[in-house]
Every structure is written in C-alpha cells, then in structure tokens.
Amino acid sequence: MCTIGTVFDASVVRSFKQCDLTDPTTFYPPEERQGKAGTYLALTRLGRPGLWAGGNTSGVTFTAADNYTRELTARQSNSPFRLVRTNTYQGSNSSVDSLFLAYEKAVADYDNAQDAANSLADFYLNGDAEHPGPFESADIAMFSDTSQAVYMEYSPVGNFKFNGLGDVVGQTGKPEVLTLSPKADYFANTNNCRLFNTSVTYPMNLSTFLRLERAERLLLIQPNHDGIHKLLRDQYFGETELSICRVAVKPGEFYTQASVIFSTQENGLMCEYVINGNPRTKPWQTMTITK
C-alpha cells in the first residue's frame, strides 16, 4: 500500500510517494543511471529488478501504488485479482519483475509524462518478450513532468458486474487502461480506484480511504513543498496502519519503510528520500541530477 501524488508548486512540479510494506525490506539509495532520455534516478529495493520510483532530468517522474479491488466471488477463483499485489508483493514472481522493469523503461526512455504513461500502458496490455499478453493484476501509476501529470489505472478485466446485493458476479470487458490529467494544484491517491468501478469499498479497507481523505485535506491547506513533508509525516489516526505515516501494531500490518519527493529544477531534478525507515524517525537525504 502506498500514498502517491503530484503538486504544482508555483514553477516547480513535485511528486511524492510513501512506500508501505508488511515485511522488512532493504531499500537502496537512489542510483544515477543513463537512458534514452538522459540521466535518471532509480530508487530500488532488494529482490526486485527495475525501480519502485524514479525521475529523469527532463522532469519526468514516476510513482505507483497497488490497486485494491473487490475480489470476485469464491466460485470465480481464477480472478486475476487473487494472484498478486503489484507494488507490495515481495515473493519471487517474474511477471512482477517485468512490471518493475517496465516502470524503469518509462523513466529511462521518455522526456514527457504522456509518452512515459503510454509506454507503461503498452506493457499492461501487451506484456514483454518473457511475458507476452496482458499483465495479470490491477495496478495504479502516476507520471508527471514540468507541465502535466498523468494518473493511470489498469484493470485486466475491465469493470465489474454486480448483482442486486452489490456482490461481484462477473466482469464487463477486456484488459483496459484508463487515465486522467489532473488540472488542480495537486492530485493524490492511495490504493482505491478513481476510474474503474472495481475499487474496494470503505468497510473492506478503511486505510486507503482514510489516508486519501487526509492527504487531500492537507494538500488543500498547503499545496507546496512544506505541505508534502507534513503529509508524509502525518499520523492523524495515530501510530497505526490507518495513518499516512504508517506503523504496524501487530505482525502482518503495513508500515512505512521508504519515502521520496521529486522536485523539478531548471536544469535537472532534486530527489529527497528516506529509506529503511519513515520521515518521523529518520532524516531526509538529498540527491540532485543535472542535464
């Protein structure tokens, strides 16, 4: 589970991600790499190729979050949503490895958010040489550049069909990617769908809706750099997994293990990050890349 977003702060575009997992994971400092679009920063973690967040000197930044959906009924146990969670999944799974590599390709090879989003959408729908065909699980991603943000959701089964009681009884279509380009000063999301009707309901996952409401409230008050820092440190709902800065009360709960803020600069990109901890317990570090 994660909290992601983009803020248009005067002439600077800032994107952020709070990375929450259930098992202890080793995160690595940003690594400077070279791609078709120039220099980029890759934020990586143990056991997974590719990146979980990144940005390049053209100002293209990437963040992603798990897409939590209402699962199909037990008699439809072949539901794609029973397979893996994309960003929080930690076991050995080569298709998820391919997804993380697709994330990296989008950051490495494209100098604008729309082209980067198109690249990831192509992977969702068509896969790669090792895993041809549509990706098996739902996903949420967001790209931004110096002029726009592109928020995207992927569903391998389109929308759901419901009976009169609100139970999922099937799906409406084929794999599909839906996008929107936010026009406000800020946009944030957690793990619930905005564009598909497949999202978990409030009683099924309190955290995603509580964190989203809190993030939007904080950015409404302060849609700038300081506001993002306050957001990523926020424990309005206490030291629990319900807060944006999450703390596990018992084994198996999510807790914040890494955070990142990307800020576009005139000749490059600044990355502020906390790894192997959270912004309330560890200091921010900074790395800058230039064209």
PDB file of C-alpha atoms in Angstrom:
ATOM      1  CA  MET A   1       0.000   0.000   0.000  1.00  0.00           C
ATOM      2  CA  CYS A   2       1.241   3.480  -0.809  1.00  0.00           C
ATOM      3  CA  THR A   3       0.311   7.138  -0.908  1.00  0.00           C
ATOM      4  CA  ILE A   4       1.284   8.937  -4.116  1.00  0.00           C
ATOM      5  CA  GLY A   5       0.711  12.364  -5.608  1.00  0.00           C
ATOM      6  CA  THR A   6       1.828  15.387  -7.606  1.00  0.00           C
ATOM      7  CA  VAL A   7       1.796  19.051  -6.546  1.00  0.00           C
ATOM      8  CA  PHE A   8       2.176  22.018  -8.906  1.00  0.00           C
ATOM      9  CA  ASP A   9       4.032  24.382  -6.594  1.00  0.00           C
ATOM     10  CA  ALA A  10       4.453  27.689  -8.448  1.00  0.00           C
ATOM     11  CA  SER A  11       7.090  26.982 -11.133  1.00  0.00           C
ATOM     12  CA  VAL A  12       8.178  23.696  -9.543  1.00  0.00           C
ATOM     13  CA  VAL A  13       6.442  20.341 -10.028  1.00  0.00           C
ATOM     14  CA  ARG A  14       6.797  17.954  -7.117  1.00  0.00           C
ATOM     15  CA  SER A  15       5.776  14.306  -6.944  1.00  0.00           C
ATOM     16  CA  PHE A  16       5.911  12.035  -3.923  1.00  0.00           C
ATOM     17  CA  LYS A  17       5.442   8.506  -2.700  1.00  0.00           C
ATOM     18  CA  GLN A  18       5.163   6.839   0.683  1.00  0.00           C
ATOM     19  CA  CYS A  19       6.139   3.167   0.336  1.00  0.00           C
ATOM     20  CA  ASP A  20       4.435   0.823   2.810  1.00  0.00           C
ATOM     21  CA  LEU A  21       5.084  -2.922   3.104  1.00  0.00           C
ATOM     22  CA  THR A  22       4.275  -5.655   5.610  1.00  0.00           C
ATOM     23  CA  ASP A  23       7.663  -7.419   5.722  1.00  0.00           C
ATOM     24  CA  PRO A  24      11.027  -5.781   6.459  1.00  0.00           C
ATOM     25  CA  THR A  25      12.631  -4.849   3.137  1.00  0.00           C
ATOM     26  CA  THR A  26      16.020  -3.394   2.270  1.00  0.00           C
ATOM     27  CA  PHE A  27      15.781  -0.194   0.233  1.00  0.00           C
ATOM     28  CA  TYR A  28      18.786   1.258  -1.583  1.00  0.00           C
ATOM     29  CA  PRO A  29      19.809   4.910  -2.077  1.00  0.00           C
ATOM     30  CA  PRO A  30      18.920   6.447  -5.466  1.00  0.00           C
ATOM     31  CA  GLU A  31      21.234   5.338  -8.245  1.00  0.00           C
ATOM     32  CA  GLU A  32      22.153   7.596 -11.156  1.00  0.00           C
ATOM     33  CA  ARG A  33      21.701   5.804 -14.479  1.00  0.00           C
ATOM     34  CA  GLN A  34      21.647   6.644 -18.179  1.00  0.00           C
ATOM     35  CA  GLY A  35      18.696   6.096 -20.524  1.00  0.00           C
ATOM     36  CA  LYS A  36      17.483   7.242 -23.922  1.00  0.00           C
ATOM     37  CA  ALA A  37      16.051  10.405 -22.342  1.00  0.00           C
ATOM     38  CA  GLY A  38      19.290  11.165 -20.495  1.00  0.00           C
ATOM     39  CA  THR A  39      20.229  10.823 -16.845  1.00  0.00           C
ATOM     40  CA  TYR A  40      17.691   9.405 -14.415  1.00  0.00           C
ATOM     41  CA  LEU A  41      17.478   8.324 -10.792  1.00  0.00           C
ATOM     42  CA  ALA A  42      16.363   4.797  -9.971  1.00  0.00           C
ATOM     43  CA  LEU A  43      15.067   4.002  -6.493  1.00  0.00           C
ATOM     44  CA  THR A  44      15.355   0.265  -5.973  1.00  0.00           C
ATOM     45  CA  ARG A  45      14.893  -2.377  -3.317  1.00  0.00           C
ATOM     46  CA  LEU A  46      16.301  -5.813  -2.528  1.00  0.00           C
ATOM     47  CA  GLY A  47      14.892  -8.708  -4.505  1.00  0.00           C
ATOM     48  CA  ARG A  48      13.346  -6.727  -7.327  1.00  0.00           C
ATOM     49  CA  PRO A  49      14.895  -5.504 -10.605  1.00  0.00           C
ATOM     50  CA  GLY A  50      13.771  -2.195 -12.061  1.00  0.00           C
ATOM     51  CA  LEU A  51      12.571   0.591  -9.784  1.00  0.00           C
ATOM     52  CA  TRP A  52       9.749   1.456  -7.385  1.00  0.00           C
ATOM     53  CA  ALA A  53      10.056   5.207  -8.058  1.00  0.00           C
ATOM     54  CA  GLY A  54      12.212   7.362 -10.302  1.00  0.00           C
ATOM     55  CA  GLY A  55      12.722  10.548 -12.246  1.00  0.00           C
ATOM     56  CA  ASN A  56      14.869  11.989 -15.020  1.00  0.00           C
ATOM     57  CA  THR A  57      16.478  15.312 -15.901  1.00  0.00           C
ATOM     58  CA  SER A  58      13.633  16.158 -18.297  1.00  0.00           C
ATOM     59  CA  GLY A  59      11.395  16.360 -15.227  1.00  0.00           C
ATOM     60  CA  VAL A  60       9.543  13.092 -15.822  1.00  0.00           C
ATOM     61  CA  THR A  61       8.831  11.380 -12.506  1.00  0.00           C
ATOM     62  CA  PHE A  62       7.102   8.116 -11.697  1.00  0.00           C
ATOM     63  CA  THR A  63       5.281   6.714  -8.672  1.00  0.00           C
ATOM     64  CA  ALA A  64       2.886   3.787  -8.313  1.00  0.00           C
ATOM     65  CA  ALA A  65       0.537   2.098  -5.858  1.00  0.00           C
ATOM     66  CA  ASP A  66      -1.297  -1.185  -5.508  1.00  0.00           C
ATOM     67  CA  ASN A  67      -4.809  -1.180  -6.970  1.00  0.00           C
ATOM     68  CA  TYR A  68      -7.004  -2.747  -4.291  1.00  0.00           C
ATOM     69  CA  THR A  69     -10.167  -4.227  -5.760  1.00  0.00           C
ATOM     70  CA  ARG A  70     -13.225  -6.144  -4.712  1.00  0.00           C
ATOM     71  CA  GLU A  71     -12.291  -9.725  -5.454  1.00  0.00           C
ATOM     72  CA  LEU A  72     -14.621 -11.889  -7.475  1.00  0.00           C
ATOM     73  CA  THR A  73     -16.729 -14.423  -5.619  1.00  0.00           C
ATOM     74  CA  ALA A  74     -15.292 -17.730  -4.469  1.00  0.00           C
ATOM     75  CA  ARG A  75     -16.801 -19.631  -7.377  1.00  0.00           C
ATOM     76  CA  GLN A  76     -14.686 -17.474  -9.688  1.00  0.00           C
ATOM     77  CA  SER A  77     -11.411 -18.322  -8.006  1.00  0.00           C
ATOM     78  CA  ASN A  78      -9.468 -17.702 -11.219  1.00  0.00           C
ATOM     79  CA  SER A  79      -9.913 -13.972 -10.716  1.00  0.00           C
ATOM     80  CA  PRO A  80      -6.729 -12.088 -11.720  1.00  0.00           C
ATOM     81  CA  PHE A  81      -7.064 -10.093  -8.526  1.00  0.00           C
ATOM     82  CA  ARG A  82      -6.279 -13.193  -6.468  1.00  0.00           C
ATOM     83  CA  LEU A  83      -2.802 -13.519  -7.968  1.00  0.00           C
ATOM     84  CA  VAL A  84      -0.504 -10.746  -6.745  1.00  0.00           C
ATOM     85  CA  ARG A  85      -0.410  -7.243  -5.451  1.00  0.00           C
ATOM     86  CA  THR A  86       1.972  -5.429  -7.744  1.00  0.00           C
ATOM     87  CA  ASN A  87       3.965  -2.960  -5.663  1.00  0.00           C
ATOM     88  CA  THR A  88       3.804  -4.586  -2.243  1.00  0.00           C
ATOM     89  CA  TYR A  89       4.321  -8.141  -3.470  1.00  0.00           C
ATOM     90  CA  GLN A  90       7.707  -9.402  -2.287  1.00  0.00           C
ATOM     91  CA  GLY A  91       7.946 -13.048  -3.284  1.00  0.00           C
ATOM     92  CA  SER A  92       9.574 -14.494  -6.376  1.00  0.00           C
ATOM     93  CA  ASN A  93       7.424 -13.634  -9.370  1.00  0.00           C
ATOM     94  CA  SER A  94       8.954 -12.975 -12.765  1.00  0.00           C
ATOM     95  CA  SER A  95       5.881 -11.159 -14.117  1.00  0.00           C
ATOM     96  CA  VAL A  96       6.153  -8.591 -11.306  1.00  0.00           C
ATOM     97  CA  ASP A  97       9.861  -8.299 -12.095  1.00  0.00           C
ATOM     98  CA  SER A  98       8.858  -7.445 -15.665  1.00  0.00           C
ATOM     99  CA  LEU A  99       6.463  -4.788 -14.359  1.00  0.00           C
ATOM    100  CA  PHE A 100       9.208  -3.101 -12.330  1.00  0.00           C
ATOM    101  CA  LEU A 101      11.452  -3.158 -15.393  1.00  0.00           C
ATOM    102  CA  ALA A 102       8.640  -1.546 -17.399  1.00  0.00           C
ATOM    103  CA  TYR A 103       8.463   1.172 -14.734  1.00  0.00           C
ATOM    104  CA  GLU A 104      12.166   1.810 -15.245  1.00  0.00           C
ATOM    105  CA  LYS A 105      11.923   1.845 -19.034  1.00  0.00           C
ATOM    106  CA  ALA A 106       9.261   4.554 -18.881  1.00  0.00           C
ATOM    107  CA  VAL A 107      11.518   6.779 -16.749  1.00  0.00           C
ATOM    108  CA  ALA A 108      14.702   5.986 -18.674  1.00  0.00           C
ATOM    109  CA  ASP A 109      13.440   6.422 -22.228  1.00  0.00           C
ATOM    110  CA  TYR A 110      10.877   9.248 -22.316  1.00  0.00           C
ATOM    111  CA  ASP A 111      11.119  13.003 -21.827  1.00  0.00           C
ATOM    112  CA  ASN A 112       7.436  13.723 -21.164  1.00  0.00           C
ATOM    113  CA  ALA A 113       4.776  12.246 -18.904  1.00  0.00           C
ATOM    114  CA  GLN A 114       2.329  11.271 -21.644  1.00  0.00           C
ATOM    115  CA  ASP A 115       4.843   9.200 -23.623  1.00  0.00           C
ATOM    116  CA  ALA A 116       6.060   7.558 -20.414  1.00  0.00           C
ATOM    117  CA  ALA A 117       2.478   6.673 -19.487  1.00  0.00           C
ATOM    118  CA  ASN A 118       1.863   5.301 -22.976  1.00  0.00           C
ATOM    119  CA  SER A 119       4.910   3.069 -22.598  1.00  0.00           C
ATOM    120  CA  LEU A 120       3.624   1.588 -19.342  1.00  0.00           C
ATOM    121  CA  ALA A 121       0.121   1.195 -20.788  1.00  0.00           C
ATOM    122  CA  ASP A 122       1.607  -0.808 -23.659  1.00  0.00           C
ATOM    123  CA  PHE A 123       3.242  -3.135 -21.137  1.00  0.00           C
ATOM    124  CA  TYR A 124      -0.010  -3.557 -19.173  1.00  0.00           C
ATOM    125  CA  LEU A 125      -1.896  -4.557 -22.338  1.00  0.00           C
ATOM    126  CA  ASN A 126       0.760  -6.453 -24.278  1.00  0.00           C
ATOM    127  CA  GLY A 127       3.445  -7.578 -21.839  1.00  0.00           C
ATOM    128  CA  ASP A 128       7.038  -8.150 -22.888  1.00  0.00           C
ATOM    129  CA  ALA A 129       9.083 -10.872 -24.585  1.00  0.00           C
ATOM    130  CA  GLU A 130       9.189 -13.001 -21.430  1.00  0.00           C
ATOM    131  CA  HIS A 131       5.539 -12.473 -20.524  1.00  0.00           C
ATOM    132  CA  PRO A 132       3.509 -11.700 -23.669  1.00  0.00           C
ATOM    133  CA  GLY A 133      -0.115 -10.738 -23.225  1.00  0.00           C
ATOM    134  CA  PRO A 134      -1.941  -8.573 -20.698  1.00  0.00           C
ATOM    135  CA  PHE A 135      -0.492  -8.168 -17.217  1.00  0.00           C
ATOM    136  CA  GLU A 136      -2.325 -10.377 -14.746  1.00  0.00           C
ATOM    137  CA  SER A 137      -3.099  -7.943 -11.916  1.00  0.00           C
ATOM    138  CA  ALA A 138      -4.560  -4.484 -11.438  1.00  0.00           C
ATOM    139  CA  ASP A 139      -2.213  -1.534 -10.924  1.00  0.00           C
ATOM    140  CA  ILE A 140      -2.112   2.237 -10.311  1.00  0.00           C
ATOM    141  CA  ALA A 141       0.634   4.557 -11.575  1.00  0.00           C
ATOM    142  CA  MET A 142       1.306   8.253 -11.997  1.00  0.00           C
ATOM    143  CA  PHE A 143       3.721  10.206 -14.175  1.00  0.00           C
ATOM    144  CA  SER A 144       4.419  13.932 -14.119  1.00  0.00           C
ATOM    145  CA  ASP A 145       6.634  16.355 -15.989  1.00  0.00           C
ATOM    146  CA  THR A 146       7.143  20.110 -15.942  1.00  0.00           C
ATOM    147  CA  SER A 147       3.690  20.825 -17.388  1.00  0.00           C
ATOM    148  CA  GLN A 148       1.306  17.963 -16.599  1.00  0.00           C
ATOM    149  CA  ALA A 149       0.514  14.855 -14.613  1.00  0.00           C
ATOM    150  CA  VAL A 150      -0.950  11.629 -15.958  1.00  0.00           C
ATOM    151  CA  TYR A 151      -2.736   9.370 -13.473  1.00  0.00           C
ATOM    152  CA  MET A 152      -3.485   5.864 -14.727  1.00  0.00           C
ATOM    153  CA  GLU A 153      -5.322   2.749 -13.589  1.00  0.00           C
ATOM    154  CA  TYR A 154      -5.107  -0.684 -15.146  1.00  0.00           C
ATOM    155  CA  SER A 155      -7.658  -3.481 -14.869  1.00  0.00           C
ATOM    156  CA  PRO A 156      -7.135  -6.879 -16.509  1.00  0.00           C
ATOM    157  CA  VAL A 157     -10.905  -7.496 -16.602  1.00  0.00           C
ATOM    158  CA  GLY A 158     -12.358  -4.052 -17.258  1.00  0.00           C
ATOM    159  CA  ASN A 159     -15.161  -3.127 -14.878  1.00  0.00           C
ATOM    160  CA  PHE A 160     -17.093  -5.484 -12.607  1.00  0.00           C
ATOM    161  CA  LYS A 161     -20.699  -6.603 -12.863  1.00  0.00           C
ATOM    162  CA  PHE A 162     -22.762  -6.619  -9.672  1.00  0.00           C
ATOM    163  CA  ASN A 163     -25.976  -8.299  -8.539  1.00  0.00           C
ATOM    164  CA  GLY A 164     -28.755  -6.532  -6.649  1.00  0.00           C
ATOM    165  CA  LEU A 165     -26.943  -7.047  -3.353  1.00  0.00           C
ATOM    166  CA  GLY A 166     -23.774  -5.364  -4.580  1.00  0.00           C
ATOM    167  CA  ASP A 167     -21.827  -8.622  -4.901  1.00  0.00           C
ATOM    168  CA  VAL A 168     -19.393  -9.040  -7.785  1.00  0.00           C
ATOM    169  CA  VAL A 169     -20.739 -11.649 -10.224  1.00  0.00           C
ATOM    170  CA  GLY A 170     -18.520 -11.111 -13.241  1.00  0.00           C
ATOM    171  CA  GLN A 171     -16.648  -8.600 -15.319  1.00  0.00           C
ATOM    172  CA  THR A 172     -17.629  -6.444 -18.255  1.00  0.00           C
ATOM    173  CA  GLY A 173     -14.716  -6.496 -20.586  1.00  0.00           C
ATOM    174  CA  LYS A 174     -11.138  -6.985 -21.602  1.00  0.00           C
ATOM    175  CA  PRO A 175      -7.928  -5.520 -20.148  1.00  0.00           C
ATOM    176  CA  GLU A 176      -8.098  -1.748 -20.137  1.00  0.00           C
ATOM    177  CA  VAL A 177      -6.097   1.309 -19.090  1.00  0.00           C
ATOM    178  CA  LEU A 178      -7.895   4.488 -18.042  1.00  0.00           C
ATOM    179  CA  THR A 179      -6.150   7.812 -17.472  1.00  0.00           C
ATOM    180  CA  LEU A 180      -6.838  11.348 -16.356  1.00  0.00           C
ATOM    181  CA  SER A 181      -4.743  14.509 -16.332  1.00  0.00           C
ATOM    182  CA  PRO A 182      -5.445  16.461 -13.138  1.00  0.00           C
ATOM    183  CA  LYS A 183      -5.860  20.214 -13.627  1.00  0.00           C
ATOM    184  CA  ALA A 184      -5.871  21.316  -9.976  1.00  0.00           C
ATOM    185  CA  ASP A 185      -2.886  22.413  -7.883  1.00  0.00           C
ATOM    186  CA  TYR A 186      -2.466  18.893  -6.569  1.00  0.00           C
ATOM    187  CA  PHE A 187      -3.583  15.300  -7.001  1.00  0.00           C
ATOM    188  CA  ALA A 188      -3.137  12.387  -4.615  1.00  0.00           C
ATOM    189  CA  ASN A 189      -4.249   8.801  -4.413  1.00  0.00           C
ATOM    190  CA  THR A 190      -3.791   5.778  -2.210  1.00  0.00           C
ATOM    191  CA  ASN A 191      -4.981   2.302  -3.266  1.00  0.00           C
ATOM    192  CA  ASN A 192      -8.582   2.782  -4.389  1.00  0.00           C
ATOM    193  CA  CYS A 193      -9.764   3.207  -7.973  1.00  0.00           C
ATOM    194  CA  ARG A 194     -10.933   6.583  -9.226  1.00  0.00           C
ATOM    195  CA  LEU A 195     -11.788   5.476 -12.766  1.00  0.00           C
ATOM    196  CA  PHE A 196     -12.912   1.824 -12.599  1.00  0.00           C
ATOM    197  CA  ASN A 197     -15.819   0.501 -10.513  1.00  0.00           C
ATOM    198  CA  THR A 198     -13.612  -2.282  -9.134  1.00  0.00           C
ATOM    199  CA  SER A 199     -12.333  -0.499  -6.033  1.00  0.00           C
ATOM    200  CA  VAL A 200     -12.610  -1.913  -2.546  1.00  0.00           C
ATOM    201  CA  THR A 201     -15.453  -0.456  -0.507  1.00  0.00           C
ATOM    202  CA  TYR A 202     -14.932   1.627   2.627  1.00  0.00           C
ATOM    203  CA  PRO A 203     -15.708  -1.242   5.065  1.00  0.00           C
ATOM    204  CA  MET A 204     -13.338  -3.564   3.175  1.00  0.00           C
ATOM    205  CA  ASN A 205     -10.306  -1.297   3.556  1.00  0.00           C
ATOM    206  CA  LEU A 206     -10.584   1.679   5.875  1.00  0.00           C
ATOM    207  CA  SER A 207      -6.962   2.683   5.461  1.00  0.00           C
ATOM    208  CA  THR A 208      -6.990   3.550   1.767  1.00  0.00           C
ATOM    209  CA  PHE A 209      -9.943   5.916   2.151  1.00  0.00           C
ATOM    210  CA  LEU A 210      -8.807   7.464   5.440  1.00  0.00           C
ATOM    211  CA  ARG A 211      -5.310   8.123   4.072  1.00  0.00           C
ATOM    212  CA  LEU A 212      -6.677   9.584   0.839  1.00  0.00           C
ATOM    213  CA  GLU A 213      -9.080  11.918   2.621  1.00  0.00           C
ATOM    214  CA  ARG A 214      -6.347  13.070   4.981  1.00  0.00           C
ATOM    215  CA  ALA A 215      -3.825  13.607   2.157  1.00  0.00           C
ATOM    216  CA  GLU A 216      -6.285  15.701   0.167  1.00  0.00           C
ATOM    217  CA  ARG A 217      -7.164  17.770   3.223  1.00  0.00           C
ATOM    218  CA  LEU A 218      -3.506  18.523   3.949  1.00  0.00           C
ATOM    219  CA  LEU A 219      -2.725  19.466   0.341  1.00  0.00           C
ATOM    220  CA  LEU A 220      -5.813  21.666   0.142  1.00  0.00           C
ATOM    221  CA  ILE A 221      -4.432  23.664   3.082  1.00  0.00           C
ATOM    222  CA  GLN A 222      -0.804  23.686   1.917  1.00  0.00           C
ATOM    223  CA  PRO A 223      -0.189  22.571  -1.694  1.00  0.00           C
ATOM    224  CA  ASN A 224       3.562  23.066  -1.618  1.00  0.00           C
ATOM    225  CA  HIS A 225       6.866  21.557  -0.533  1.00  0.00           C
ATOM    226  CA  ASP A 226       6.238  22.035   3.189  1.00  0.00           C
ATOM    227  CA  GLY A 227       2.762  20.568   2.796  1.00  0.00           C
ATOM    228  CA  ILE A 228       4.155  17.393   1.232  1.00  0.00           C
ATOM    229  CA  HIS A 229       6.615  16.982   4.102  1.00  0.00           C
ATOM    230  CA  LYS A 230       3.786  17.373   6.621  1.00  0.00           C
ATOM    231  CA  LEU A 231       1.686  14.883   4.681  1.00  0.00           C
ATOM    232  CA  LEU A 232       4.374  12.201   4.635  1.00  0.00           C
ATOM    233  CA  ARG A 233       4.934  12.605   8.398  1.00  0.00           C
ATOM    234  CA  ASP A 234       1.229  12.676   9.256  1.00  0.00           C
ATOM    235  CA  GLN A 235      -0.115  10.368  11.953  1.00  0.00           C
ATOM    236  CA  TYR A 236      -3.541  11.915  12.431  1.00  0.00           C
ATOM    237  CA  PHE A 237      -5.023   8.458  13.064  1.00  0.00           C
ATOM    238  CA  GLY A 238      -2.239   7.543  15.475  1.00  0.00           C
ATOM    239  CA  GLU A 239       0.677   5.168  15.272  1.00  0.00           C
ATOM    240  CA  THR A 240      -1.316   2.625  13.288  1.00  0.00           C
ATOM    241  CA  GLU A 241      -1.543   1.454   9.677  1.00  0.00           C
ATOM    242  CA  LEU A 242      -4.514   3.820   9.207  1.00  0.00           C
ATOM    243  CA  SER A 243      -2.249   6.901   9.128  1.00  0.00           C
ATOM    244  CA  ILE A 244      -0.272   8.150   6.127  1.00  0.00           C
ATOM    245  CA  CYS A 245       2.957   7.584   8.043  1.00  0.00           C
ATOM    246  CA  ARG A 246       2.062   4.035   8.941  1.00  0.00           C
ATOM    247  CA  VAL A 247       3.082   1.963  11.953  1.00  0.00           C
ATOM    248  CA  ALA A 248       2.341  -1.749  12.333  1.00  0.00           C
ATOM    249  CA  VAL A 249       0.672  -2.578  15.635  1.00  0.00           C
ATOM    250  CA  LYS A 250       0.829  -6.318  15.010  1.00  0.00           C
ATOM    251  CA  PRO A 251       2.597  -8.632  12.528  1.00  0.00           C
ATOM    252  CA  GLY A 252       1.174  -8.551   9.017  1.00  0.00           C
ATOM    253  CA  GLU A 253       0.149  -4.899   9.111  1.00  0.00           C
ATOM    254  CA  PHE A 254       1.611  -2.302   6.770  1.00  0.00           C
ATOM    255  CA  TYR A 255       4.223   0.164   7.927  1.00  0.00           C
ATOM    256  CA  THR A 256       6.155   2.913   6.130  1.00  0.00           C
ATOM    257  CA  GLN A 257       9.627   1.822   5.033  1.00  0.00           C
ATOM    258  CA  ALA A 258      10.624   4.452   2.450  1.00  0.00           C
ATOM    259  CA  SER A 259       9.550   7.888   1.199  1.00  0.00           C
ATOM    260  CA  VAL A 260      10.548  10.074  -1.736  1.00  0.00           C
ATOM    261  CA  ILE A 261       9.872  13.590  -3.039  1.00  0.00           C
ATOM    262  CA  PHE A 262      10.973  14.618  -6.531  1.00  0.00           C
ATOM    263  CA  SER A 263      11.183  18.333  -7.414  1.00  0.00           C
ATOM    264  CA  THR A 264      11.860  19.658 -10.905  1.00  0.00           C
ATOM    265  CA  GLN A 265      14.620  22.213 -11.210  1.00  0.00           C
ATOM    266  CA  GLU A 266      15.705  24.473 -14.065  1.00  0.00           C
ATOM    267  CA  ASN A 267      18.458  22.117 -15.184  1.00  0.00           C
ATOM    268  CA  GLY A 268      17.535  18.837 -13.578  1.00  0.00           C
ATOM    269  CA  LEU A 269      15.805  17.072 -10.730  1.00  0.00           C
ATOM    270  CA  MET A 270      16.131  17.043  -6.940  1.00  0.00           C
ATOM    271  CA  CYS A 271      15.308  13.881  -5.010  1.00  0.00           C
ATOM    272  CA  GLU A 272      14.644  13.887  -1.270  1.00  0.00           C
ATOM    273  CA  TYR A 273      14.363  10.446   0.262  1.00  0.00           C
ATOM    274  CA  VAL A 274      14.125   8.402   3.435  1.00  0.00           C
ATOM    275  CA  ILE A 275      14.889   4.689   3.177  1.00  0.00           C
ATOM    276  CA  ASN A 276      14.654   1.834   5.677  1.00  0.00           C
ATOM    277  CA  GLY A 277      12.538   3.929   7.985  1.00  0.00           C
ATOM    278  CA  ASN A 278       9.943   6.699   7.921  1.00  0.00           C
ATOM    279  CA  PRO A 279      10.125  10.528   7.883  1.00  0.00           C
ATOM    280  CA  ARG A 280       9.235  10.773  11.570  1.00  0.00           C
ATOM    281  CA  THR A 281      12.134   8.603  12.697  1.00  0.00           C
ATOM    282  CA  LYS A 282      14.855   9.238  10.101  1.00  0.00           C
ATOM    283  CA  PRO A 283      16.212  12.413   8.464  1.00  0.00           C
ATOM    284  CA  TRP A 284      15.715  13.230   4.806  1.00  0.00           C
ATOM    285  CA  GLN A 285      18.649  12.846   2.425  1.00  0.00           C
ATOM    286  CA  THR A 286      19.035  14.704  -0.874  1.00  0.00           C
ATOM    287  CA  MET A 287      20.435  13.872  -4.293  1.00  0.00           C
ATOM    288  CA  THR A 288      20.355  16.080  -7.406  1.00  0.00           C
ATOM    289  CA  ILE A 289      20.940  15.232 -11.059  1.00  0.00           C
ATOM    290  CA  THR A 290      21.549  17.785 -13.798  1.00  0.00           C
ATOM    291  CA  LYS A 291      21.341  17.746 -17.579  1.00  0.00           C
TER     292      LYS A 291
END
